[in-house]
XYZ file of N, CA and C in Angstrom:
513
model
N 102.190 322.425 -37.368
C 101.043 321.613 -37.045
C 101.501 320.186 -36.716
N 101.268 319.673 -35.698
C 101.277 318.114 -35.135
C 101.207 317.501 -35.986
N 100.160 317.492 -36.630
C 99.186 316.491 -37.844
C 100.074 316.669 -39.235
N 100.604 317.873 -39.637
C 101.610 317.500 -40.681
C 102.865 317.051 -39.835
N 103.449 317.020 -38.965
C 105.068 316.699 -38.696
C 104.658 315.478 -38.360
N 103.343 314.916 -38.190
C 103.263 313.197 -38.084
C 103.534 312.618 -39.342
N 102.722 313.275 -40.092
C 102.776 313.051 -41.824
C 103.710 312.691 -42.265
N 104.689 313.886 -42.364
C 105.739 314.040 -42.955
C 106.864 313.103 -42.179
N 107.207 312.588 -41.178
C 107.654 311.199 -40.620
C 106.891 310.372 -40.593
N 106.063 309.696 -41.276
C 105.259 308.374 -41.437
C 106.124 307.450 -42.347
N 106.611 308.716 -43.988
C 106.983 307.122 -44.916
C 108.629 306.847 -44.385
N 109.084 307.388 -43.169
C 110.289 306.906 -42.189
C 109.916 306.325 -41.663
N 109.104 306.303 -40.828
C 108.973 304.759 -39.855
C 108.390 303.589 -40.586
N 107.837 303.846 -41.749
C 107.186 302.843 -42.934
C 108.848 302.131 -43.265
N 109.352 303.072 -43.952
C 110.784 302.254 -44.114
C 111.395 301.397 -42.841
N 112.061 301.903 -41.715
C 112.612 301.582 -40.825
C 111.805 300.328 -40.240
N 110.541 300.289 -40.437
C 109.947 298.952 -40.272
C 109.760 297.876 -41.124
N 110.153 298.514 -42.341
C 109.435 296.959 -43.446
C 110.804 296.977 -43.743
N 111.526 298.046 -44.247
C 113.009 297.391 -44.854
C 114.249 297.099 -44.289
N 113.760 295.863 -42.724
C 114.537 295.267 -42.715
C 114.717 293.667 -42.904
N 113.153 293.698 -43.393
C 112.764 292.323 -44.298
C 113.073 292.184 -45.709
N 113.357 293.378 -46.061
C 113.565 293.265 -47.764
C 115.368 293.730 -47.384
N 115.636 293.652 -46.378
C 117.340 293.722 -46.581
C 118.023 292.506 -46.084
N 116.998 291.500 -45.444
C 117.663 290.367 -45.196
C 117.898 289.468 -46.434
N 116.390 289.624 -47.653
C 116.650 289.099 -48.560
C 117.797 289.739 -49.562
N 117.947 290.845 -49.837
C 118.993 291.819 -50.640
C 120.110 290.834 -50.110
N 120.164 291.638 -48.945
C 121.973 290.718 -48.467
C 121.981 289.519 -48.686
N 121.099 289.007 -48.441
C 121.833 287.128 -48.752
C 121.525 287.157 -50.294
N 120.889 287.980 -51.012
C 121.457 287.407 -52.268
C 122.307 287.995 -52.792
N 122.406 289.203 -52.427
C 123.590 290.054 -53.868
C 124.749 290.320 -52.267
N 124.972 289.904 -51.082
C 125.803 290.523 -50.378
C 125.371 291.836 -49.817
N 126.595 291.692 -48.748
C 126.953 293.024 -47.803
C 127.463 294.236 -48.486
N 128.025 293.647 -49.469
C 128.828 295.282 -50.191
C 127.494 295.855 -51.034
N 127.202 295.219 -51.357
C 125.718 295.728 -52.567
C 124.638 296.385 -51.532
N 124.165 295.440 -50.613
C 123.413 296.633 -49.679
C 124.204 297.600 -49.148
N 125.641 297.821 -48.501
C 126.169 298.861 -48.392
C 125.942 299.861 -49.794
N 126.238 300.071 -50.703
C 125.796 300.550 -51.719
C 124.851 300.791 -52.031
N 123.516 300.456 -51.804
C 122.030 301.187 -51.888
C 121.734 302.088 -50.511
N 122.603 301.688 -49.516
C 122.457 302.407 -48.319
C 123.297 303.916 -48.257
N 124.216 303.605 -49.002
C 125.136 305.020 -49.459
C 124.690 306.051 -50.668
N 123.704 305.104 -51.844
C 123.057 305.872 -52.249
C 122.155 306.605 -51.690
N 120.917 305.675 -51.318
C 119.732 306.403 -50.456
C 120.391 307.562 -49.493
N 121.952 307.483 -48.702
C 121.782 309.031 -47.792
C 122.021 309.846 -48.504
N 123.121 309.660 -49.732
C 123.227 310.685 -50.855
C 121.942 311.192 -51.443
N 120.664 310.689 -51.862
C 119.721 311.082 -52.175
C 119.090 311.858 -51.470
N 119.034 311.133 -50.146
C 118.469 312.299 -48.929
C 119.282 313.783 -49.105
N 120.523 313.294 -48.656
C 121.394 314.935 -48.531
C 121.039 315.767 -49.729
N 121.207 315.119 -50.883
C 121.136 315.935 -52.123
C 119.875 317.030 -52.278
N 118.816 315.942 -52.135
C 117.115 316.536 -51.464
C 116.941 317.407 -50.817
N 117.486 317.390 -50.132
C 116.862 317.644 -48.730
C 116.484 319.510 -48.915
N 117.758 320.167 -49.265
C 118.151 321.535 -49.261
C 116.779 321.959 -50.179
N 117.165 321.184 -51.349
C 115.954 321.789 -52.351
C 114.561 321.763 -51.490
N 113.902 320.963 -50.824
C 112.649 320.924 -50.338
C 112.340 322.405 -50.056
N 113.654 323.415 -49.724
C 112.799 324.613 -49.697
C 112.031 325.201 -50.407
N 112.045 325.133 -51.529
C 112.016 325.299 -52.763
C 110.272 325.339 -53.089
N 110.058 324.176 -52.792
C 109.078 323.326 -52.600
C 108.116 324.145 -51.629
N 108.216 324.884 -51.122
C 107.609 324.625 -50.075
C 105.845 325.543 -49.796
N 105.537 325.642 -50.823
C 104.313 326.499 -51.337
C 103.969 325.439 -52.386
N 104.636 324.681 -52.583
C 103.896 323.764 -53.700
C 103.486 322.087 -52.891
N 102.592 321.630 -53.507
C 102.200 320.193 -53.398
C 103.028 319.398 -53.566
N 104.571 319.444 -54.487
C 105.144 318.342 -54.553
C 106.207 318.551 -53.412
N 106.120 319.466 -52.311
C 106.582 319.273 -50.846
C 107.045 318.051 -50.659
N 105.500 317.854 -50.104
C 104.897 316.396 -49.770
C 105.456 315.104 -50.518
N 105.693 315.322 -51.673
C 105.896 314.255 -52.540
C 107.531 313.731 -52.132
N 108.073 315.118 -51.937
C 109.949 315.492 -51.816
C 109.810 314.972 -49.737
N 108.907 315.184 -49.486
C 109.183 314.385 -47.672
C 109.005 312.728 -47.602
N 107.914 312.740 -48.806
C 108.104 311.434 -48.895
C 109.037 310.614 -49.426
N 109.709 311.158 -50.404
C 110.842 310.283 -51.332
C 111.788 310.278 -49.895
N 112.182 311.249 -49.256
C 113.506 312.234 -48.256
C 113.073 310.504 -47.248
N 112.104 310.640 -46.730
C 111.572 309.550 -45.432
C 112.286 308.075 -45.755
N 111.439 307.504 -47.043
C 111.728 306.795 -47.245
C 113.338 306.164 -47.518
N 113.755 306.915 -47.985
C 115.366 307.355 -48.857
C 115.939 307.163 -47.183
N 115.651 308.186 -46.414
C 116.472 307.867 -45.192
C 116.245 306.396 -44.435
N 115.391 305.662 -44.574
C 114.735 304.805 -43.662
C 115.961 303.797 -44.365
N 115.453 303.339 -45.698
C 116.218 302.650 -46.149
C 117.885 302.431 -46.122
N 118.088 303.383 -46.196
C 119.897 303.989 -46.155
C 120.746 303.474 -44.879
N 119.751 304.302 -43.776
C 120.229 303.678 -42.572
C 120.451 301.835 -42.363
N 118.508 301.548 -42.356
C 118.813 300.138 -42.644
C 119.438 299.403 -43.251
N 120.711 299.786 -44.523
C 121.347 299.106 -45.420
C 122.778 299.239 -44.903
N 123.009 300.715 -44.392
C 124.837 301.425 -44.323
C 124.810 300.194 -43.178
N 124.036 300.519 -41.857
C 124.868 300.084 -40.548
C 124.814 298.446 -40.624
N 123.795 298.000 -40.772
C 124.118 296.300 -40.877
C 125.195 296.522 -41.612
N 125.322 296.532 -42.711
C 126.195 296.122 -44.106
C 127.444 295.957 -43.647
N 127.783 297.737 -42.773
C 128.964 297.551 -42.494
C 129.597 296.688 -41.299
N 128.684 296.324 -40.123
C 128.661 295.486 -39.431
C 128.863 294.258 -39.801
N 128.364 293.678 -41.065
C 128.473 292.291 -41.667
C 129.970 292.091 -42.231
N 130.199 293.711 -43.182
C 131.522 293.387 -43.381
C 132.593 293.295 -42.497
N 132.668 293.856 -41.276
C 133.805 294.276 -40.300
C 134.123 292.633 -40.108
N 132.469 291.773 -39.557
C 133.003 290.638 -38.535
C 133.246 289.789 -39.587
N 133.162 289.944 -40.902
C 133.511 288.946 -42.104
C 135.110 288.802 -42.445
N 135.724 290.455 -42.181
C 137.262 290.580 -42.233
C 137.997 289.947 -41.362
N 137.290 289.851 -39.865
C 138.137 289.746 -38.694
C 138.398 288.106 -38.417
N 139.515 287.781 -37.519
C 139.454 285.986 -37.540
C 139.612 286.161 -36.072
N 140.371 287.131 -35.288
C 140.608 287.403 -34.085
C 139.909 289.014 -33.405
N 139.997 289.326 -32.002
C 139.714 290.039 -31.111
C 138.445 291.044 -32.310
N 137.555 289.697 -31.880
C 136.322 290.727 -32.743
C 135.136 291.487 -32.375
N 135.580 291.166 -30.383
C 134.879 291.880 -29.474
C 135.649 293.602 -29.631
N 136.845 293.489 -29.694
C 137.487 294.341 -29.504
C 136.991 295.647 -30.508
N 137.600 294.539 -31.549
C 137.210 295.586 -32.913
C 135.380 296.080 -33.036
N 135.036 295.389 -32.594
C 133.251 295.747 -32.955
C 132.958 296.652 -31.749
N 133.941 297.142 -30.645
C 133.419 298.044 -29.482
C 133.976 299.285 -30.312
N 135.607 298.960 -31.158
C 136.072 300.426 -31.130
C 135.243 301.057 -32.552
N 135.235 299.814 -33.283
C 133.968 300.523 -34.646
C 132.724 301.152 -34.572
N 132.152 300.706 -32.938
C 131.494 301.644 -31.906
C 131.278 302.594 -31.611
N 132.381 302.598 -31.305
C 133.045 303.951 -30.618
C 133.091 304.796 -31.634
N 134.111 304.235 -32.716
C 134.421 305.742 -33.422
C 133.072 306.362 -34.434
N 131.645 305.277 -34.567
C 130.585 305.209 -34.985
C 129.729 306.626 -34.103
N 130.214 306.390 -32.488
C 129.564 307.444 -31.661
C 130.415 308.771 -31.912
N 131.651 308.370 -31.980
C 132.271 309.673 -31.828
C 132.241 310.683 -33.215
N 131.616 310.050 -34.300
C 131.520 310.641 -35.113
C 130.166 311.402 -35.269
N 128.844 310.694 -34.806
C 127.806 311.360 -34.638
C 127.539 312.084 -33.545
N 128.818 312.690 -32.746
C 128.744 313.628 -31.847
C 129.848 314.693 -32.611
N 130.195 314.033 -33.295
C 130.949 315.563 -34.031
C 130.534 316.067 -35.278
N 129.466 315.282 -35.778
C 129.232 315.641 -37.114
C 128.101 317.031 -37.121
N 127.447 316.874 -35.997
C 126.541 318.523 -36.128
C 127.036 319.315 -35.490
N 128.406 319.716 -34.371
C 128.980 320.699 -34.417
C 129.866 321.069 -35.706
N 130.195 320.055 -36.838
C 131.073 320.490 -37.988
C 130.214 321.462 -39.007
N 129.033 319.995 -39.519
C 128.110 320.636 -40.194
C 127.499 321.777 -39.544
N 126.918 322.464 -38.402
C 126.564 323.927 -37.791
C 127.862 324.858 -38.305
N 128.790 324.480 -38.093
C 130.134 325.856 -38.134
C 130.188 325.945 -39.648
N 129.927 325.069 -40.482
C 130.090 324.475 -41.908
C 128.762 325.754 -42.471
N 127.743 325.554 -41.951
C 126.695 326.304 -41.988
C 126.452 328.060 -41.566
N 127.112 327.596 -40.840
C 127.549 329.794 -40.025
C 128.598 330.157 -40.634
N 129.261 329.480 -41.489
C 130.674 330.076 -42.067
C 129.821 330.065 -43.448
N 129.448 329.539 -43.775
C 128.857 329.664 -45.217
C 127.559 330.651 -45.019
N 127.220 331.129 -44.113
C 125.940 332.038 -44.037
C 126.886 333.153 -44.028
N 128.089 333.356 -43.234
C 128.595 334.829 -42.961
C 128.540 335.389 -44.121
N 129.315 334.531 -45.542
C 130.581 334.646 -46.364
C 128.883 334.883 -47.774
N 127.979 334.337 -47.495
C 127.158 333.984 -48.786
C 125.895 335.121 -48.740
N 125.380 335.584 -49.848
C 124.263 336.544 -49.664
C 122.911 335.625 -49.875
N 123.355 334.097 -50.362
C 122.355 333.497 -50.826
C 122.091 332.326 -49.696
N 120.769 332.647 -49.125
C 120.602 331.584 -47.778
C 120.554 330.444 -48.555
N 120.486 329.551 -49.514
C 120.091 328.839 -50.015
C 121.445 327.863 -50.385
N 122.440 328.217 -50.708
C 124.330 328.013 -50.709
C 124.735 327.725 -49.037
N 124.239 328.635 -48.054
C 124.175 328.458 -46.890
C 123.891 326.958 -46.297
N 122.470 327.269 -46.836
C 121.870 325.920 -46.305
C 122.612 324.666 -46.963
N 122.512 324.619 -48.323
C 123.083 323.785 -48.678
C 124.027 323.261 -48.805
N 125.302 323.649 -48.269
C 126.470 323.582 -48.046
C 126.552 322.172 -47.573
N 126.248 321.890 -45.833
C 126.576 320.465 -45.268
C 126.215 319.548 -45.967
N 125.370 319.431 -46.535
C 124.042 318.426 -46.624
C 124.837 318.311 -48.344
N 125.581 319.050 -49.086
C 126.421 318.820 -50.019
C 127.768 318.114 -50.034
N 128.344 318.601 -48.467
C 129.637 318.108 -48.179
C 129.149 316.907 -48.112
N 128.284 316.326 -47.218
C 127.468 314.989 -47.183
C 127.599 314.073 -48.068
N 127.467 314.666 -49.046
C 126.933 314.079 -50.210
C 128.422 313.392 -50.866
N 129.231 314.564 -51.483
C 130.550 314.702 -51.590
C 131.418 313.192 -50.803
N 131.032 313.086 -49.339
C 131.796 312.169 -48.736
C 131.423 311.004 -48.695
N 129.881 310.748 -49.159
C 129.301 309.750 -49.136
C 129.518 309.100 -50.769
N 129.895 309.786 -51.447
C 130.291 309.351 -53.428
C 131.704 309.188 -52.841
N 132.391 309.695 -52.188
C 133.964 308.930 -52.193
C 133.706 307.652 -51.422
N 132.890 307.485 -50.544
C 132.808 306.319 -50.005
C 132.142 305.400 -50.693
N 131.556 305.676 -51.527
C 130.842 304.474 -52.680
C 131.996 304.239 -53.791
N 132.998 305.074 -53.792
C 133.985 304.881 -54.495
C 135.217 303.863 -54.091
N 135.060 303.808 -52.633
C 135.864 303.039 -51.594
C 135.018 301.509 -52.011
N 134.408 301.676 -52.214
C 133.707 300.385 -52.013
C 134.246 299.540 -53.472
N 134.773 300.177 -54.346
C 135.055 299.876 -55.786
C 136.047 298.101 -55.342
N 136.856 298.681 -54.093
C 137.774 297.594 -53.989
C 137.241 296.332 -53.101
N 135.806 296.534 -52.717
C 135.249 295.625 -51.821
C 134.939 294.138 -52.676
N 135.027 292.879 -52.357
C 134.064 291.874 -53.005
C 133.063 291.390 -52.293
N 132.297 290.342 -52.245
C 131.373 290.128 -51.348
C 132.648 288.788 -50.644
N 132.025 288.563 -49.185
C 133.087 287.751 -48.485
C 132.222 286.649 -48.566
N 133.762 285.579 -49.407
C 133.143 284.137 -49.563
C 133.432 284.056 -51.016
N 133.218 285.132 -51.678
C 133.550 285.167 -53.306
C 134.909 285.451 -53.415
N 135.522 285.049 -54.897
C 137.172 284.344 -55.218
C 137.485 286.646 -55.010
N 138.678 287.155 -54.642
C 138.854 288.330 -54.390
C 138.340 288.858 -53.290
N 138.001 288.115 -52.376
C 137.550 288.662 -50.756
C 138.870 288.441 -50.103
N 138.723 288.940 -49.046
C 139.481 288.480 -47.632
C 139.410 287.712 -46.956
N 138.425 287.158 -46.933
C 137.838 286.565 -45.890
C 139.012 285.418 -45.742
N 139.054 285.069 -44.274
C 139.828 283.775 -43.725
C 141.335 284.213 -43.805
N 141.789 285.439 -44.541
C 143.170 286.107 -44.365
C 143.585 286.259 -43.345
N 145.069 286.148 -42.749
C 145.561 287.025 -41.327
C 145.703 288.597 -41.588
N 144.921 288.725 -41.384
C 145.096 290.166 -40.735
C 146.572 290.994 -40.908
């Protein structure tokens, strides 16, 4: 139905529109690494979610699980890609045209490879599994998986400007 798949993308464009007013304030007060970090949570929350919603799906708290999923994504996005954008041009002192085309690049080249991985990730785990549900959930776990090592990466980050940054280093 039209009228639910509007629904169920509403509290996403609710996010993607208001929280990038509540991330200008986040970042300037707690930093780029800290909103990177609510932005790596929120996709982990999504991925984690997401599978279970099947679950859901004769019950009322559906709805409740599209809404947390919407929001969770809206936010995430709005936090990962600035954040990491703030940190790149905070590291760099030179060729920062350069570096911000190829962080670009490998930004595109990864979201053109990430749903032929996750699909094969998904048909290899459907061949091998009797349980559609392990199937499904597989990517959207690996997801998850890569997105906690990358919040783990972040352990060595400081905010730039504070005593243990980089900032103003040669390269």
């Amino acid at each position: 139905q039209p009228q639910q798949i509007g629904a169920a993308l509403t509290p996403l464009a609710v996010a993607l529109c208001v929280w990038p007013f509540v991330f200008v304030r986040l970042e300037r007060r707690h930093g780029p690494v800290a909103t990177l970090r609510i932005g790596q949570l929120a996709f982990a929350m999504v991925n984690a979610t997401m599978p279970l919603l099947v679950l859901l799906r004769d019950s009322p708290l559906l709805w409740v699980g599209l809404v947390a999923v919407g929001l969770c994504r809206g936010i995430g996005g709005n936090s990962s890609f600035p954040s990491l954008a703030i940190l790149l041009n905070s590291m760099l002192d030179q060729h920062l045209g350069a570096m911000n085309g190829f962080a670009a690049s490998v930004g595109s080249l990864v979201r053109a490879i990430a749903p032929v991985a996750c699909g094969s990730l998904f048909s290899a785990a459907s061949s091998i599994s009797e349980s559609p549900e392990v199937a499904q959930g597989l990517p959207f776990y690996l997801l998850v998986a890569l997105l906690l090592c990358g919040l783990g990466m972040t352990a060595g980050l400081s905010r730039p400007g504070q005593p243990g940054s980089e900032q103003g280093a040669a390269p």
